[in-house]
PDB file of C-alpha atoms in Angstrom:
ATOM      1  CA  MET Y 270      30.150 -48.491-129.572  1.00  0.00           C
ATOM      2  CA  ARG Y 271      31.417 -46.877-126.430  1.00  0.00           C
ATOM      3  CA  TYR Y 272      27.637 -46.879-124.985  1.00  0.00           C
ATOM      4  CA  PHE Y 273      26.960 -50.761-126.265  1.00  0.00           C
ATOM      5  CA  LEU Y 274      29.937 -51.801-124.274  1.00  0.00           C
ATOM      6  CA  LEU Y 275      29.173 -49.745-121.344  1.00  0.00           C
ATOM      7  CA  ILE Y 276      25.524 -50.987-120.934  1.00  0.00           C
ATOM      8  CA  PRO Y 277      26.362 -54.621-120.223  1.00  0.00           C
ATOM      9  CA  ILE Y 278      29.345 -53.772-117.788  1.00  0.00           C
ATOM     10  CA  VAL Y 279      26.801 -51.966-115.695  1.00  0.00           C
ATOM     11  CA  LEU Y 280      24.219 -54.579-115.799  1.00  0.00           C
ATOM     12  CA  LEU Y 281      26.956 -57.151-114.703  1.00  0.00           C
ATOM     13  CA  ALA Y 282      27.977 -54.963-111.699  1.00  0.00           C
ATOM     14  CA  THR Y 283      24.573 -54.730-110.608  1.00  0.00           C
ATOM     15  CA  ALA Y 284      23.938 -58.491-110.772  1.00  0.00           C
ATOM     16  CA  CYS Y 285      26.935 -59.563-109.139  1.00  0.00           C
ATOM     17  CA  GLY Y 286      26.646 -57.130-106.080  1.00  0.00           C
ATOM     18  CA  LYS Y 287      24.909 -58.201-102.995  1.00  0.00           C
ATOM     19  CA  PRO Y 288      22.223 -56.374-101.549  1.00  0.00           C
ATOM     20  CA  ALA Y 289      22.882 -53.353 -99.334  1.00  0.00           C
ATOM     21  CA  GLY Y 290      20.968 -52.399 -96.321  1.00  0.00           C
ATOM     22  CA  LYS Y 291      20.802 -49.485 -93.835  1.00  0.00           C
ATOM     23  CA  VAL Y 292      22.272 -49.582 -90.385  1.00  0.00           C
ATOM     24  CA  ILE Y 293      19.479 -48.240 -88.209  1.00  0.00           C
ATOM     25  CA  ALA Y 294      20.961 -49.073 -84.796  1.00  0.00           C
ATOM     26  CA  LYS Y 295      24.033 -50.023 -83.052  1.00  0.00           C
ATOM     27  CA  ILE Y 296      23.489 -52.539 -80.640  1.00  0.00           C
ATOM     28  CA  PRO Y 297      26.297 -54.517 -79.012  1.00  0.00           C
ATOM     29  CA  GLU Y 298      26.137 -58.251 -79.697  1.00  0.00           C
ATOM     30  CA  ALA Y 299      22.718 -58.147 -81.331  1.00  0.00           C
ATOM     31  CA  SER Y 300      22.113 -61.994 -81.427  1.00  0.00           C
ATOM     32  CA  GLY Y 301      18.617 -61.977 -82.360  1.00  0.00           C
ATOM     33  CA  ILE Y 302      15.759 -59.972 -83.414  1.00  0.00           C
ATOM     34  CA  SER Y 303      11.673 -59.887 -83.720  1.00  0.00           C
ATOM     35  CA  TYR Y 304       9.027 -58.011 -84.778  1.00  0.00           C
ATOM     36  CA  CYS Y 305       6.081 -56.811 -82.361  1.00  0.00           C
ATOM     37  CA  SER Y 306       3.119 -56.378 -84.682  1.00  0.00           C
ATOM     38  CA  LYS Y 307       0.819 -54.957 -81.754  1.00  0.00           C
ATOM     39  CA  SER Y 308       3.315 -52.275 -80.919  1.00  0.00           C
ATOM     40  CA  ASP Y 309       5.037 -51.821 -84.247  1.00  0.00           C
ATOM     41  CA  THR Y 310       8.405 -52.173 -82.717  1.00  0.00           C
ATOM     42  CA  LEU Y 311      11.527 -54.411 -82.745  1.00  0.00           C
ATOM     43  CA  ILE Y 312      13.046 -56.315 -79.996  1.00  0.00           C
ATOM     44  CA  VAL Y 313      16.684 -57.011 -80.213  1.00  0.00           C
ATOM     45  CA  ALA Y 314      18.425 -59.568 -77.776  1.00  0.00           C
ATOM     46  CA  ASN Y 315      22.302 -59.641 -77.064  1.00  0.00           C
ATOM     47  CA  ASP Y 316      24.656 -62.030 -75.611  1.00  0.00           C
ATOM     48  CA  GLU Y 317      24.884 -60.209 -72.151  1.00  0.00           C
ATOM     49  CA  GLY Y 318      21.087 -61.154 -70.981  1.00  0.00           C
ATOM     50  CA  THR Y 319      19.847 -57.279 -72.105  1.00  0.00           C
ATOM     51  CA  TYR Y 320      17.172 -56.835 -74.929  1.00  0.00           C
ATOM     52  CA  TYR Y 321      16.162 -53.668 -76.462  1.00  0.00           C
ATOM     53  CA  GLU Y 322      13.080 -52.453 -77.805  1.00  0.00           C
ATOM     54  CA  ILE Y 323      13.879 -50.062 -80.736  1.00  0.00           C
ATOM     55  CA  SER Y 324      11.265 -47.983 -83.261  1.00  0.00           C
ATOM     56  CA  ARG Y 325      11.519 -49.518 -86.942  1.00  0.00           C
ATOM     57  CA  LYS Y 326      14.178 -46.579 -87.858  1.00  0.00           C
ATOM     58  CA  GLY Y 327      16.173 -47.464 -84.746  1.00  0.00           C
ATOM     59  CA  LYS Y 328      15.493 -45.360 -82.264  1.00  0.00           C
ATOM     60  CA  ILE Y 329      16.358 -47.073 -78.866  1.00  0.00           C
ATOM     61  CA  LEU Y 330      13.115 -46.834 -76.559  1.00  0.00           C
ATOM     62  CA  HIS Y 331      13.753 -49.494 -73.481  1.00  0.00           C
ATOM     63  CA  ARG Y 332      16.886 -51.204 -72.391  1.00  0.00           C
ATOM     64  CA  THR Y 333      16.045 -54.207 -69.834  1.00  0.00           C
ATOM     65  CA  LYS Y 334      18.692 -56.179 -68.309  1.00  0.00           C
ATOM     66  CA  LEU Y 335      17.601 -59.687 -67.395  1.00  0.00           C
ATOM     67  CA  GLY Y 336      20.341 -61.063 -65.591  1.00  0.00           C
ATOM     68  CA  LYS Y 337      23.223 -63.552 -66.557  1.00  0.00           C
ATOM     69  CA  TYR Y 338      21.582 -64.990 -69.577  1.00  0.00           C
ATOM     70  CA  ASP Y 339      23.211 -65.796 -73.093  1.00  0.00           C
ATOM     71  CA  LEU Y 340      20.461 -64.650 -75.312  1.00  0.00           C
ATOM     72  CA  GLU Y 341      20.665 -66.018 -78.604  1.00  0.00           C
ATOM     73  CA  GLY Y 342      17.065 -65.440 -80.132  1.00  0.00           C
ATOM     74  CA  VAL Y 343      13.862 -63.982 -79.764  1.00  0.00           C
ATOM     75  CA  VAL Y 344      10.240 -64.390 -80.533  1.00  0.00           C
ATOM     76  CA  CYS Y 345       7.794 -61.388 -79.606  1.00  0.00           C
ATOM     77  CA  GLU Y 346       4.224 -61.771 -78.578  1.00  0.00           C
ATOM     78  CA  ASP Y 347       1.767 -59.357 -77.475  1.00  0.00           C
ATOM     79  CA  THR Y 348       2.081 -60.334 -73.759  1.00  0.00           C
ATOM     80  CA  GLN Y 349       5.503 -62.052 -73.741  1.00  0.00           C
ATOM     81  CA  LEU Y 350       9.026 -62.372 -75.118  1.00  0.00           C
ATOM     82  CA  ILE Y 351      10.420 -66.062 -75.688  1.00  0.00           C
ATOM     83  CA  PHE Y 352      14.351 -65.961 -75.844  1.00  0.00           C
ATOM     84  CA  ALA Y 353      16.300 -68.788 -76.854  1.00  0.00           C
ATOM     85  CA  LEU Y 354      19.446 -69.573 -74.421  1.00  0.00           C
ATOM     86  CA  GLU Y 355      22.160 -70.939 -75.772  1.00  0.00           C
ATOM     87  CA  ASN Y 356      23.106 -73.468 -73.352  1.00  0.00           C
ATOM     88  CA  LYS Y 357      20.221 -73.605 -71.179  1.00  0.00           C
ATOM     89  CA  GLY Y 358      16.913 -73.872 -73.524  1.00  0.00           C
ATOM     90  CA  ILE Y 359      14.116 -71.226 -73.372  1.00  0.00           C
ATOM     91  CA  LEU Y 360      13.169 -68.044 -71.009  1.00  0.00           C
ATOM     92  CA  ILE Y 361       9.643 -66.724 -71.227  1.00  0.00           C
ATOM     93  CA  VAL Y 362       9.429 -62.956 -70.131  1.00  0.00           C
ATOM     94  CA  ASP Y 363       6.002 -61.217 -69.295  1.00  0.00           C
ATOM     95  CA  ARG Y 364       6.259 -58.166 -71.224  1.00  0.00           C
ATOM     96  CA  LYS Y 365       4.292 -56.168 -68.406  1.00  0.00           C
ATOM     97  CA  THR Y 366       5.851 -57.369 -65.175  1.00  0.00           C
ATOM     98  CA  GLU Y 367       8.964 -58.744 -66.638  1.00  0.00           C
ATOM     99  CA  LYS Y 368       8.333 -61.980 -64.610  1.00  0.00           C
ATOM    100  CA  LYS Y 369      10.690 -64.714 -65.838  1.00  0.00           C
ATOM    101  CA  LYS Y 370       9.888 -68.214 -66.307  1.00  0.00           C
ATOM    102  CA  LYS Y 371      12.359 -71.017 -67.559  1.00  0.00           C
ATOM    103  CA  VAL Y 372      10.894 -73.605 -69.880  1.00  0.00           C
ATOM    104  CA  ILE Y 373      11.760 -77.228 -68.710  1.00  0.00           C
ATOM    105  CA  LEU Y 374      12.634 -79.192 -72.076  1.00  0.00           C
ATOM    106  CA  ASP Y 375      12.956 -82.658 -72.316  1.00  0.00           C
ATOM    107  CA  THR Y 376      15.888 -83.166 -75.118  1.00  0.00           C
ATOM    108  CA  PHE Y 377      15.294 -86.886 -75.525  1.00  0.00           C
ATOM    109  CA  TYR Y 378      14.129 -87.471 -79.317  1.00  0.00           C
ATOM    110  CA  ASN Y 379      13.411 -91.275 -80.638  1.00  0.00           C
ATOM    111  CA  GLY Y 380      14.842 -92.643 -77.637  1.00  0.00           C
ATOM    112  CA  LYS Y 381      18.246 -90.708 -77.664  1.00  0.00           C
ATOM    113  CA  LYS Y 382      19.350 -87.640 -76.012  1.00  0.00           C
ATOM    114  CA  LEU Y 383      19.577 -85.005 -78.603  1.00  0.00           C
ATOM    115  CA  PRO Y 384      22.914 -82.792 -78.510  1.00  0.00           C
ATOM    116  CA  LEU Y 385      21.114 -79.716 -78.438  1.00  0.00           C
ATOM    117  CA  PHE Y 386      22.788 -77.635 -75.898  1.00  0.00           C
ATOM    118  CA  ASN Y 387      26.153 -77.575 -75.526  1.00  0.00           C
ATOM    119  CA  LYS Y 388      29.350 -74.812 -75.285  1.00  0.00           C
ATOM    120  CA  LYS Y 389      30.586 -74.889 -78.487  1.00  0.00           C
ATOM    121  CA  SER Y 390      27.481 -75.123 -80.698  1.00  0.00           C
ATOM    122  CA  GLY Y 391      24.468 -74.723 -78.807  1.00  0.00           C
ATOM    123  CA  VAL Y 392      21.098 -73.005 -79.712  1.00  0.00           C
ATOM    124  CA  GLU Y 393      21.384 -69.848 -81.563  1.00  0.00           C
ATOM    125  CA  GLY Y 394      17.729 -68.885 -83.011  1.00  0.00           C
ATOM    126  CA  ILE Y 395      14.057 -69.042 -82.246  1.00  0.00           C
ATOM    127  CA  ALA Y 396      10.705 -69.022 -84.293  1.00  0.00           C
ATOM    128  CA  LYS Y 397       7.118 -69.919 -83.205  1.00  0.00           C
ATOM    129  CA  VAL Y 398       4.481 -71.475 -85.759  1.00  0.00           C
ATOM    130  CA  GLY Y 399       1.193 -71.928 -83.748  1.00  0.00           C
ATOM    131  CA  ASN Y 400       2.213 -73.403 -80.398  1.00  0.00           C
ATOM    132  CA  MET Y 401       4.963 -75.123 -81.791  1.00  0.00           C
ATOM    133  CA  VAL Y 402       8.759 -73.585 -81.152  1.00  0.00           C
ATOM    134  CA  TYR Y 403      11.405 -74.111 -83.541  1.00  0.00           C
ATOM    135  CA  LEU Y 404      15.245 -73.918 -82.127  1.00  0.00           C
ATOM    136  CA  SER Y 405      18.065 -73.803 -84.526  1.00  0.00           C
ATOM    137  CA  LYS Y 406      20.990 -75.888 -83.465  1.00  0.00           C
ATOM    138  CA  GLN Y 407      24.314 -73.866 -84.817  1.00  0.00           C
ATOM    139  CA  SER Y 408      27.248 -76.031 -85.953  1.00  0.00           C
ATOM    140  CA  LYS Y 409      29.905 -75.139 -88.368  1.00  0.00           C
ATOM    141  CA  LYS Y 410      29.142 -78.690 -89.927  1.00  0.00           C
ATOM    142  CA  LYS Y 411      26.288 -79.110 -91.889  1.00  0.00           C
ATOM    143  CA  LYS Y 412      25.423 -82.609 -90.611  1.00  0.00           C
ATOM    144  CA  GLU Y 413      25.222 -81.192 -86.738  1.00  0.00           C
ATOM    145  CA  SER Y 414      23.203 -78.489 -87.642  1.00  0.00           C
ATOM    146  CA  PHE Y 415      19.601 -78.787 -87.551  1.00  0.00           C
ATOM    147  CA  ILE Y 416      16.241 -77.460 -86.169  1.00  0.00           C
ATOM    148  CA  ALA Y 417      14.538 -78.839 -83.143  1.00  0.00           C
ATOM    149  CA  VAL Y 418      10.572 -78.561 -83.146  1.00  0.00           C
ATOM    150  CA  VAL Y 419       9.392 -78.305 -79.576  1.00  0.00           C
ATOM    151  CA  LYS Y 420       6.006 -78.634 -78.135  1.00  0.00           C
ATOM    152  CA  LEU Y 421       5.719 -76.302 -75.216  1.00  0.00           C
ATOM    153  CA  THR Y 422       2.837 -77.623 -73.466  1.00  0.00           C
ATOM    154  CA  PRO Y 423       2.135 -79.976 -71.515  1.00  0.00           C
ATOM    155  CA  TYR Y 424       5.108 -80.124 -68.959  1.00  0.00           C
ATOM    156  CA  PRO Y 425       7.593 -81.043 -69.787  1.00  0.00           C
ATOM    157  CA  SER Y 426       8.379 -79.345 -73.270  1.00  0.00           C
ATOM    158  CA  ARG Y 427       9.076 -82.048 -75.750  1.00  0.00           C
ATOM    159  CA  ILE Y 428      10.746 -82.222 -79.222  1.00  0.00           C
ATOM    160  CA  ILE Y 429       8.437 -83.801 -81.641  1.00  0.00           C
ATOM    161  CA  GLU Y 430      10.124 -83.277 -84.760  1.00  0.00           C
ATOM    162  CA  VAL Y 431      13.997 -82.597 -86.191  1.00  0.00           C
ATOM    163  CA  ILE Y 432      14.405 -80.961 -89.297  1.00  0.00           C
ATOM    164  CA  GLU Y 433      17.763 -81.601 -90.857  1.00  0.00           C
ATOM    165  CA  HIS Y 434      18.347 -78.835 -93.480  1.00  0.00           C
ATOM    166  CA  HIS Y 435      22.071 -79.262 -94.251  1.00  0.00           C
ATOM    167  CA  ILE Y 436      23.167 -75.682 -93.717  1.00  0.00           C
ATOM    168  CA  SER Y 437      25.839 -74.948 -91.513  1.00  0.00           C
ATOM    169  CA  ASP Y 438      25.971 -72.117 -88.797  1.00  0.00           C
ATOM    170  CA  THR Y 439      22.187 -71.362 -88.951  1.00  0.00           C
ATOM    171  CA  ALA Y 440      22.416 -68.472 -86.296  1.00  0.00           C
ATOM    172  CA  GLY Y 441      19.072 -66.714 -86.933  1.00  0.00           C
ATOM    173  CA  LEU Y 442      15.426 -67.849 -87.559  1.00  0.00           C
ATOM    174  CA  THR Y 443      11.899 -66.497 -87.916  1.00  0.00           C
ATOM    175  CA  TYR Y 444       8.566 -67.530 -89.580  1.00  0.00           C
ATOM    176  CA  HIS Y 445       6.946 -65.125 -91.796  1.00  0.00           C
ATOM    177  CA  ASP Y 446       4.211 -65.739 -94.657  1.00  0.00           C
ATOM    178  CA  GLY Y 447       4.066 -69.355 -94.295  1.00  0.00           C
ATOM    179  CA  TYR Y 448       8.021 -69.950 -94.454  1.00  0.00           C
ATOM    180  CA  LEU Y 449      10.837 -70.279 -92.268  1.00  0.00           C
ATOM    181  CA  TYR Y 450      13.570 -67.964 -92.821  1.00  0.00           C
ATOM    182  CA  MET Y 451      17.391 -68.963 -91.684  1.00  0.00           C
ATOM    183  CA  VAL Y 452      20.423 -66.549 -91.604  1.00  0.00           C
ATOM    184  CA  SER Y 453      23.831 -68.418 -91.621  1.00  0.00           C
ATOM    185  CA  ASP Y 454      26.624 -66.764 -89.792  1.00  0.00           C
ATOM    186  CA  LYS Y 455      29.621 -68.717 -91.664  1.00  0.00           C
ATOM    187  CA  GLU Y 456      28.167 -68.720 -95.050  1.00  0.00           C
ATOM    188  CA  ASP Y 457      26.248 -65.118 -95.088  1.00  0.00           C
ATOM    189  CA  LEU Y 458      23.203 -66.370 -96.362  1.00  0.00           C
ATOM    190  CA  LEU Y 459      19.503 -65.939 -96.065  1.00  0.00           C
ATOM    191  CA  ILE Y 460      17.461 -69.031 -96.500  1.00  0.00           C
ATOM    192  CA  LYS Y 461      13.829 -69.568 -97.352  1.00  0.00           C
ATOM    193  CA  TYR Y 462      12.553 -73.042 -96.064  1.00  0.00           C
ATOM    194  CA  ASP Y 463       9.376 -74.639 -97.220  1.00  0.00           C
ATOM    195  CA  LEU Y 464       7.931 -76.629 -94.240  1.00  0.00           C
ATOM    196  CA  ASP Y 465       5.527 -78.490 -96.081  1.00  0.00           C
ATOM    197  CA  LYS Y 466       8.052 -79.643 -98.779  1.00  0.00           C
ATOM    198  CA  LYS Y 467      10.698 -79.870 -96.275  1.00  0.00           C
ATOM    199  CA  LYS Y 468      13.301 -78.206 -98.205  1.00  0.00           C
ATOM    200  CA  SER Y 469      15.193 -74.940 -99.040  1.00  0.00           C
ATOM    201  CA  VAL Y 470      13.508 -73.117-101.993  1.00  0.00           C
ATOM    202  CA  GLU Y 471      15.390 -69.887-102.280  1.00  0.00           C
ATOM    203  CA  LYS Y 472      19.319 -68.993-100.931  1.00  0.00           C
ATOM    204  CA  ILE Y 473      20.253 -65.163-101.089  1.00  0.00           C
ATOM    205  CA  LYS Y 474      23.573 -64.138-100.489  1.00  0.00           C
ATOM    206  CA  LEU Y 475      24.080 -61.367 -98.031  1.00  0.00           C
ATOM    207  CA  GLU Y 476      26.819 -58.667 -97.433  1.00  0.00           C
ATOM    208  CA  LYS Y 477      29.523 -59.642 -94.876  1.00  0.00           C
ATOM    209  CA  GLY Y 478      28.379 -59.957 -91.330  1.00  0.00           C
ATOM    210  CA  ALA Y 479      28.118 -61.882 -88.161  1.00  0.00           C
ATOM    211  CA  TRP Y 480      24.048 -62.427 -88.842  1.00  0.00           C
ATOM    212  CA  GLU Y 481      22.378 -63.841 -86.001  1.00  0.00           C
ATOM    213  CA  GLY Y 482      18.582 -62.636 -86.275  1.00  0.00           C
ATOM    214  CA  ILE Y 483      16.065 -62.007 -88.772  1.00  0.00           C
ATOM    215  CA  ALA Y 484      12.612 -60.304 -88.707  1.00  0.00           C
ATOM    216  CA  PHE Y 485      10.229 -59.047 -91.133  1.00  0.00           C
ATOM    217  CA  ASP Y 486       7.704 -56.229 -90.337  1.00  0.00           C
ATOM    218  CA  LYS Y 487       4.272 -55.548 -91.921  1.00  0.00           C
ATOM    219  CA  LYS Y 488       5.569 -52.639 -94.097  1.00  0.00           C
ATOM    220  CA  GLY Y 489       7.525 -54.603 -96.506  1.00  0.00           C
ATOM    221  CA  PHE Y 490      11.024 -54.307 -94.977  1.00  0.00           C
ATOM    222  CA  VAL Y 491      13.471 -57.260 -93.313  1.00  0.00           C
ATOM    223  CA  TYR Y 492      15.788 -56.568 -90.460  1.00  0.00           C
ATOM    224  CA  LEU Y 493      19.069 -58.322 -89.964  1.00  0.00           C
ATOM    225  CA  ALA Y 494      20.723 -58.488 -86.226  1.00  0.00           C
ATOM    226  CA  ASP Y 495      24.654 -58.413 -86.833  1.00  0.00           C
ATOM    227  CA  ASP Y 496      26.361 -59.801 -83.533  1.00  0.00           C
ATOM    228  CA  ASP Y 497      29.363 -57.436 -84.371  1.00  0.00           C
ATOM    229  CA  GLY Y 498      26.784 -54.648 -83.062  1.00  0.00           C
ATOM    230  CA  ARG Y 499      24.494 -53.353 -85.409  1.00  0.00           C
ATOM    231  CA  VAL Y 500      20.929 -53.997 -86.817  1.00  0.00           C
ATOM    232  CA  VAL Y 501      20.590 -53.673 -90.849  1.00  0.00           C
ATOM    233  CA  LYS Y 502      17.546 -52.819 -92.451  1.00  0.00           C
ATOM    234  CA  TYR Y 503      16.334 -53.776 -96.189  1.00  0.00           C
ATOM    235  CA  LYS Y 504      13.594 -53.588 -98.299  1.00  0.00           C
ATOM    236  CA  LYS Y 505      12.150 -56.874 -99.105  1.00  0.00           C
ATOM    237  CA  LYS Y 506      12.436 -56.334-102.819  1.00  0.00           C
ATOM    238  CA  VAL Y 507      15.796 -55.443-102.664  1.00  0.00           C
ATOM    239  CA  LEU Y 508      16.554 -59.182-101.171  1.00  0.00           C
ATOM    240  CA  GLY Y 509      14.434 -60.288-104.065  1.00  0.00           C
ATOM    241  CA  LEU Y 510      11.547 -61.494-101.435  1.00  0.00           C
TER     242      LEU Y 510
END
């Protein structure tokens, strides 16, 4: 009888436990992360205007100081990096020359100025789908938290859609295998969002952390950036993805 009682207890403990990841790097104020498919590396942005290029195992390969920028998210492309600036918009950096270009963004949408950038709850995440950039507006209140879809060209860049997802404190964003993924700092959640159906299709409870960035590689791993100073690596299947 002791064996029969023990088995369900073990199963319950496993089912109730949050998925655990492996800390692969210690990076101060890691506020965004993106996978670079061509170089098979990761770019990690931090709040003090610095970005790091690291290996998938967490080795720091390069550290670059861009200046006095509050970097809150990053998209890595073959030739350029696209950064979300919390209160100022978008910054594009050439990966080879490190030349910087500020993107001018018209924040008017449907005839009204969209409260996308402010000191209390600005932009915290960025993703790119085709030639559209998705910017997540962070707010502790669900009704004030949304995603602005921006068309980068022609000048000036304009907001063409607003996604009201009703999730508070969305601080990290990425696009992977046809879905938009968000992490909520306040709620310790990983959210899978269907852009066609315009709704969340899966929510996964994460271990406690100041989650502000998410990235997927091509080997079946997920990376989360923690603003408390670490990069955590998970297997997709461990997260149920």
